[in-house]
JSON list of C-alpha atoms in Angstrom, two decimals:
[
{"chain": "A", "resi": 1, "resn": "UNK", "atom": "CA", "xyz": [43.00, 107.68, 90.76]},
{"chain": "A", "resi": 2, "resn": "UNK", "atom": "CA", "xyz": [40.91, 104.88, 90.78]},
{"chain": "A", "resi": 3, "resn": "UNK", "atom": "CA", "xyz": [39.34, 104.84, 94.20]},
{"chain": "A", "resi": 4, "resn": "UNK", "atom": "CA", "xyz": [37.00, 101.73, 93.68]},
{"chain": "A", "resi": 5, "resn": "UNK", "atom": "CA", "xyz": [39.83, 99.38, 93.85]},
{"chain": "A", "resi": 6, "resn": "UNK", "atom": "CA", "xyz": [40.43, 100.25, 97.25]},
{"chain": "A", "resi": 7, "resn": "UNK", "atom": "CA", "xyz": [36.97, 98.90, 97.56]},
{"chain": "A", "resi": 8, "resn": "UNK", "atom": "CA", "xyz": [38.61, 95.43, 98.15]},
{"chain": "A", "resi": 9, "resn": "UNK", "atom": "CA", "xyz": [39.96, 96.42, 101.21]},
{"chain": "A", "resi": 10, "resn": "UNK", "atom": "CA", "xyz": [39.71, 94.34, 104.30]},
{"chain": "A", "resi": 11, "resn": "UNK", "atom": "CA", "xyz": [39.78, 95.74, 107.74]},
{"chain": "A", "resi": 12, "resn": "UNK", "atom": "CA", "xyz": [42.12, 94.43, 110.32]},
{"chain": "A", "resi": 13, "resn": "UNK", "atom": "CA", "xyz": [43.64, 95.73, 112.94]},
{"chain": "A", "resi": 14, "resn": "UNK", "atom": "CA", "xyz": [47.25, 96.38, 112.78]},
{"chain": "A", "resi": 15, "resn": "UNK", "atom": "CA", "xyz": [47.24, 95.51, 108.98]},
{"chain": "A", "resi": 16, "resn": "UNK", "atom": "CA", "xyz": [49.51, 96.84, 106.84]},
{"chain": "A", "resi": 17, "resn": "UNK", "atom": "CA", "xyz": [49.57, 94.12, 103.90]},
{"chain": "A", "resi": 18, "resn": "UNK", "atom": "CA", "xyz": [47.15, 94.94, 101.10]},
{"chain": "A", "resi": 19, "resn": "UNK", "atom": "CA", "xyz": [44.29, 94.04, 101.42]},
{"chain": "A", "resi": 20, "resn": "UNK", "atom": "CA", "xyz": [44.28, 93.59, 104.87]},
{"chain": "A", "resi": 21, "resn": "UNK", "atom": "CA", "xyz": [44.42, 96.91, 106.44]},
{"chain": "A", "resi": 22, "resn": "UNK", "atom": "CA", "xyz": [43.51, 99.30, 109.32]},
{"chain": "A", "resi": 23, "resn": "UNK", "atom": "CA", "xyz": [42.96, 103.59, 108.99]},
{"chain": "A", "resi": 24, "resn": "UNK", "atom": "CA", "xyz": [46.63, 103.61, 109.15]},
{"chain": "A", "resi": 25, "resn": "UNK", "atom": "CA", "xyz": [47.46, 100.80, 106.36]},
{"chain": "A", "resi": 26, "resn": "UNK", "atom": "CA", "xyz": [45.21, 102.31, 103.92]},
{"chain": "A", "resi": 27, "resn": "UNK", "atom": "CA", "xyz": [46.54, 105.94, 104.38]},
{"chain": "A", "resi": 28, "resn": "UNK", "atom": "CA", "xyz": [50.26, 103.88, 103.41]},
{"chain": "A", "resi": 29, "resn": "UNK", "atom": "CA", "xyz": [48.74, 102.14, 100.37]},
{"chain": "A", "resi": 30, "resn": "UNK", "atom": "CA", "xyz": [47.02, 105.39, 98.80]},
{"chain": "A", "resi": 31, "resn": "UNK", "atom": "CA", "xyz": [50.15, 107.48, 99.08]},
{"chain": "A", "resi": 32, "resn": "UNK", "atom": "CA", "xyz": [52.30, 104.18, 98.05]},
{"chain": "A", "resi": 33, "resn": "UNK", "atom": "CA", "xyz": [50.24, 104.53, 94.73]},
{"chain": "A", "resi": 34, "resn": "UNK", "atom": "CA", "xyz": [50.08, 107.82, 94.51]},
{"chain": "A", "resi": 35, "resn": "UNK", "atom": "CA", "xyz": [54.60, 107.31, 94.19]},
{"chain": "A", "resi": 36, "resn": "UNK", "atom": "CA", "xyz": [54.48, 109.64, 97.43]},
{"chain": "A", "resi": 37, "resn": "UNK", "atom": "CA", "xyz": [56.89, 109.11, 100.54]},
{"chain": "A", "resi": 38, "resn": "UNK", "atom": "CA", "xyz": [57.34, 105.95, 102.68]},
{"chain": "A", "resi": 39, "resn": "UNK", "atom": "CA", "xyz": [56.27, 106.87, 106.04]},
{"chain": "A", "resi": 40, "resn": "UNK", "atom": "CA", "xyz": [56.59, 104.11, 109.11]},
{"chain": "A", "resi": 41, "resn": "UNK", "atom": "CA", "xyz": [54.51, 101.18, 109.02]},
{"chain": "A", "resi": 42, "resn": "UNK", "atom": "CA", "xyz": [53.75, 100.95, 113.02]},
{"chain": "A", "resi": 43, "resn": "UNK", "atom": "CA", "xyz": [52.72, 97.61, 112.60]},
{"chain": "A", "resi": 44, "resn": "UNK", "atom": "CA", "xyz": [52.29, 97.80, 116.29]},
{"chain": "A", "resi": 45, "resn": "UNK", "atom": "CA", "xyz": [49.74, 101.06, 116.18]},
{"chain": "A", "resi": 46, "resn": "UNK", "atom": "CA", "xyz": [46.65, 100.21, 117.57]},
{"chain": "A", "resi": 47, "resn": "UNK", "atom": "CA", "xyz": [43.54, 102.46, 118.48]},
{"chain": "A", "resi": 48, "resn": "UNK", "atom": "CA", "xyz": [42.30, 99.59, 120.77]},
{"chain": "A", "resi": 49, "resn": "UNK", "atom": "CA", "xyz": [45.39, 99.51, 123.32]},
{"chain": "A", "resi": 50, "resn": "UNK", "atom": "CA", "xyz": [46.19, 103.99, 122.58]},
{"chain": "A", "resi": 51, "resn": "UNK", "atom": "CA", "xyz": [49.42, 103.11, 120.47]},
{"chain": "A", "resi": 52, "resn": "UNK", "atom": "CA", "xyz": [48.31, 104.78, 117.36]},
{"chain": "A", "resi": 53, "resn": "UNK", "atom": "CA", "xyz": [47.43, 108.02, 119.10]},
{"chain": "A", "resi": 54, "resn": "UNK", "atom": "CA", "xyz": [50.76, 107.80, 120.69]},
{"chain": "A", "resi": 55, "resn": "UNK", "atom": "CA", "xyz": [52.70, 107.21, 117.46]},
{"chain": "A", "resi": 56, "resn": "UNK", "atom": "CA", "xyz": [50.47, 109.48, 115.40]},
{"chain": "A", "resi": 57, "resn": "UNK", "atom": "CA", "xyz": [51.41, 112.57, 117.74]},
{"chain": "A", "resi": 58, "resn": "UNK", "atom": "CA", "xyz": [55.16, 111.98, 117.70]},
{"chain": "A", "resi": 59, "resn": "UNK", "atom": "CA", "xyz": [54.31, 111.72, 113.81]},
{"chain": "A", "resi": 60, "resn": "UNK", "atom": "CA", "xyz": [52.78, 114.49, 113.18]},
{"chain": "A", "resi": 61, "resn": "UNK", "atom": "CA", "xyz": [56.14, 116.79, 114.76]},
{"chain": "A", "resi": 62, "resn": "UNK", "atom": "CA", "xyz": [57.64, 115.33, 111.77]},
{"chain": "A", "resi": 63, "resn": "UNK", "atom": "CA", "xyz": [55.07, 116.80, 109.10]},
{"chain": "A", "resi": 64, "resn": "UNK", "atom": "CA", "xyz": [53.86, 120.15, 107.88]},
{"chain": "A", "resi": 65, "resn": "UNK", "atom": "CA", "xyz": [49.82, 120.92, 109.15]},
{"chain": "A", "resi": 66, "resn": "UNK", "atom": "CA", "xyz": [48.18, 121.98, 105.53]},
{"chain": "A", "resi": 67, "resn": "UNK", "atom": "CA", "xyz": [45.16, 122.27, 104.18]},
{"chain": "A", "resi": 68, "resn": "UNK", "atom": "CA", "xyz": [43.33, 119.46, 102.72]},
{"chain": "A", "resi": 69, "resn": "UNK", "atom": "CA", "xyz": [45.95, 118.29, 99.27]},
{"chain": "A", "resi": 70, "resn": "UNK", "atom": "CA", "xyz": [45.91, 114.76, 97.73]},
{"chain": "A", "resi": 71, "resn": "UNK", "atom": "CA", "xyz": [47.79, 112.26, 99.99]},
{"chain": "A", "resi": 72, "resn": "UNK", "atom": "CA", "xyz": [47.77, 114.14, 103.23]},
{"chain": "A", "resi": 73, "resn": "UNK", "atom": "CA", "xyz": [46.67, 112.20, 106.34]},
{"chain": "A", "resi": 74, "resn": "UNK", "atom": "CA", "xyz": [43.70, 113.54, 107.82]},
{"chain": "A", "resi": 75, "resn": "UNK", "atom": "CA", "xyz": [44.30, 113.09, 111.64]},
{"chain": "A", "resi": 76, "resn": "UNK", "atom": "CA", "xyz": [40.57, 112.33, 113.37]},
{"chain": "A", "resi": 77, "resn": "UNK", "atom": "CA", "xyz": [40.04, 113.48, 116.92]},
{"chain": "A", "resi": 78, "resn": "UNK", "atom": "CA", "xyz": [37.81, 112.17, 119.75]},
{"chain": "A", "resi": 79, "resn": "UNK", "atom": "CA", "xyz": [38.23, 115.38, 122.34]},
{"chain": "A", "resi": 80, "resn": "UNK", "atom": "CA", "xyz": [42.10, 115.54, 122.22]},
{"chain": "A", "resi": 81, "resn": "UNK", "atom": "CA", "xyz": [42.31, 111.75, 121.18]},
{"chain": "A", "resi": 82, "resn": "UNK", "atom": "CA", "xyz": [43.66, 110.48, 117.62]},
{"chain": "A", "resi": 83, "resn": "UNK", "atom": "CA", "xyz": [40.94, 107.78, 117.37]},
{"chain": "A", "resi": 84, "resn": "UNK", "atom": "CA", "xyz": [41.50, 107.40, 113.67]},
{"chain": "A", "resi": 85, "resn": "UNK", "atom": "CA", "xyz": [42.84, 108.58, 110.05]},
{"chain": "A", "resi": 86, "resn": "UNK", "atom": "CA", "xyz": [41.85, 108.78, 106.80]},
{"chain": "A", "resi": 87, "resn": "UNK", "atom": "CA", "xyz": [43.69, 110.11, 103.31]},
{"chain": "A", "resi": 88, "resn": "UNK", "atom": "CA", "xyz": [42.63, 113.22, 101.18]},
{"chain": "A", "resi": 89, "resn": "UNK", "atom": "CA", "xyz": [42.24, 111.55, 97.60]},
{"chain": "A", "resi": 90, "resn": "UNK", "atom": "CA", "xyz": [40.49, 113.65, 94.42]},
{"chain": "A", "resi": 91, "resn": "UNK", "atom": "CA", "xyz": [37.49, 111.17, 93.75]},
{"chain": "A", "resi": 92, "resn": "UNK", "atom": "CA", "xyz": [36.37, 112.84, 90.52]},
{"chain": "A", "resi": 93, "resn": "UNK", "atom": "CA", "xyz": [37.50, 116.58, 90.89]},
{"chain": "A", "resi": 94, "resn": "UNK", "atom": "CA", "xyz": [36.61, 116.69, 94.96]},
{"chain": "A", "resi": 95, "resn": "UNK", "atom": "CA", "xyz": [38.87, 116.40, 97.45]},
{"chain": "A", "resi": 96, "resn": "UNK", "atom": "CA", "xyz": [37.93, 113.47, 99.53]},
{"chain": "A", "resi": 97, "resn": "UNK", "atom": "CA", "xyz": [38.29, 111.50, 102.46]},
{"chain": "A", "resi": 98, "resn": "UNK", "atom": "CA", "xyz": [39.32, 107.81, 101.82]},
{"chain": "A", "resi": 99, "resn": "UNK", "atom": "CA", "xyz": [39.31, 106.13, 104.61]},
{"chain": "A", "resi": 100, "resn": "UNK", "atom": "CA", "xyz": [38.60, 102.11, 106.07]},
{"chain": "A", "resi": 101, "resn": "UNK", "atom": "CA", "xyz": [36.30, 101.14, 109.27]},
{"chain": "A", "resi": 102, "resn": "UNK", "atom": "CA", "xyz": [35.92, 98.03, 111.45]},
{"chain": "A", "resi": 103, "resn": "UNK", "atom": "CA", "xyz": [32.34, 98.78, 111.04]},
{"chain": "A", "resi": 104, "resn": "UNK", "atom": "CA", "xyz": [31.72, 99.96, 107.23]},
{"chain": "A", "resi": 105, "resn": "UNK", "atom": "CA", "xyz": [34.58, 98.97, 105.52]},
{"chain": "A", "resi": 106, "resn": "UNK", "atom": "CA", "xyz": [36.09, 101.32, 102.59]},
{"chain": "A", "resi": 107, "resn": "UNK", "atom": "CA", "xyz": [34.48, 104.93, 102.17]},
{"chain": "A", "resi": 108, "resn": "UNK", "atom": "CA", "xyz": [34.85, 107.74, 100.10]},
{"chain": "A", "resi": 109, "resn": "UNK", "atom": "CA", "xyz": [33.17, 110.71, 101.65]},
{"chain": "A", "resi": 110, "resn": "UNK", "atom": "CA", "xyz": [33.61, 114.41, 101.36]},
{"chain": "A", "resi": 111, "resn": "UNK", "atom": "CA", "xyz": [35.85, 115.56, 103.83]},
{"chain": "A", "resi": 112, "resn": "UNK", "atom": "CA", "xyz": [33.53, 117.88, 105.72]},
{"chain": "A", "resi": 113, "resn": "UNK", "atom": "CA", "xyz": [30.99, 114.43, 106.46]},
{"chain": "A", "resi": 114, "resn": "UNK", "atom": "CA", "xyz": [34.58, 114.02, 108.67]},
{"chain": "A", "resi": 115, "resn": "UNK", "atom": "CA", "xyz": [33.86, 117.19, 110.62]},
{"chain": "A", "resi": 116, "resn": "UNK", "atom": "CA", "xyz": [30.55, 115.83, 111.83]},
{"chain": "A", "resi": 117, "resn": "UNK", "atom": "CA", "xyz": [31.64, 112.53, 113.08]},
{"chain": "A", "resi": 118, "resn": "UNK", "atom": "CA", "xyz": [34.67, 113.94, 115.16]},
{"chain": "A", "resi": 119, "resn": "UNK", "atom": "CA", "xyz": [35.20, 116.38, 118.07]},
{"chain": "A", "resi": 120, "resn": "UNK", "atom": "CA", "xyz": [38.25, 117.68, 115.46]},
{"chain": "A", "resi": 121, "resn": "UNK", "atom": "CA", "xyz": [40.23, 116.70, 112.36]},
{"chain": "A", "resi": 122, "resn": "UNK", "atom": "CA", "xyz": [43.38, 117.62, 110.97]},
{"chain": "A", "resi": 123, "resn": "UNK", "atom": "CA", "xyz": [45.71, 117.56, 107.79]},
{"chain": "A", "resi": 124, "resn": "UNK", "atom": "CA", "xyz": [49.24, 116.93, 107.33]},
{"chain": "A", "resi": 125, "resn": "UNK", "atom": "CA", "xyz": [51.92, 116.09, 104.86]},
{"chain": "A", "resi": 126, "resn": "UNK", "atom": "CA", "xyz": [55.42, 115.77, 104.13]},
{"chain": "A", "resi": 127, "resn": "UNK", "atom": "CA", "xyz": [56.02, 117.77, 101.72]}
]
């Protein structure tokens, strides 16, 4: 996988056109590439207005909790709140955490820098 061309990435809220994209949107795009899946778009999802914790935990009955595998979501907690996702990719034989912000943009960090930014994270899939 070639994670630097989700480098162009453009945050927006809501966005689920490539390039411009929220947590959400990106997580769609990686496992769109990756020939995973559809899963629902939720244009409307929003972290600002609590519509993409509500969506993501009616979600997440649908999926299978794992442990961290290519193209699983990685839910991201703030106390019991889903305040944002992110999507395990292997960025050069490590399992990572791709992921978009309205503050730094694209980043590809191990997974357990995840685990010090939030109260609690966790991984699903589909399959």
């Amino acid at each position: 996988m070639n994670i630097e061309k989700y480098l162009e990435g453009v945050w927006t809220e809501g966005g689920r056109d490539w390039p411009n994209v929220d947590c959400y949107g990106i997580v769609l795009k990686v496992r769109k590439d990756l020939g995973l899946p559809d899963w629902p778009e939720w244009g409307h999802a929003k972290r600002s207005d609590g519509t993409m914790h509500q969506s993501g935990m009616e979600f997440k009955t649908k999926l299978r909790k794992c442990e961290p595998e290519v193209g699983a979501i990685i839910g991201c907690y703030s106390g019991s709140f889903l305040t944002h996702v992110a999507v395990v990719v292997d960025d050069h034989g490590i399992l990572s955490a791709l992921e978009i912000t309205g503050r730094s943009g694209v980043n590809c960090r191990p997974i357990s820098r995840l685990n010090r930014i939030f109260t609690k994270i966790e991984f699903y899939n589909d399959n």
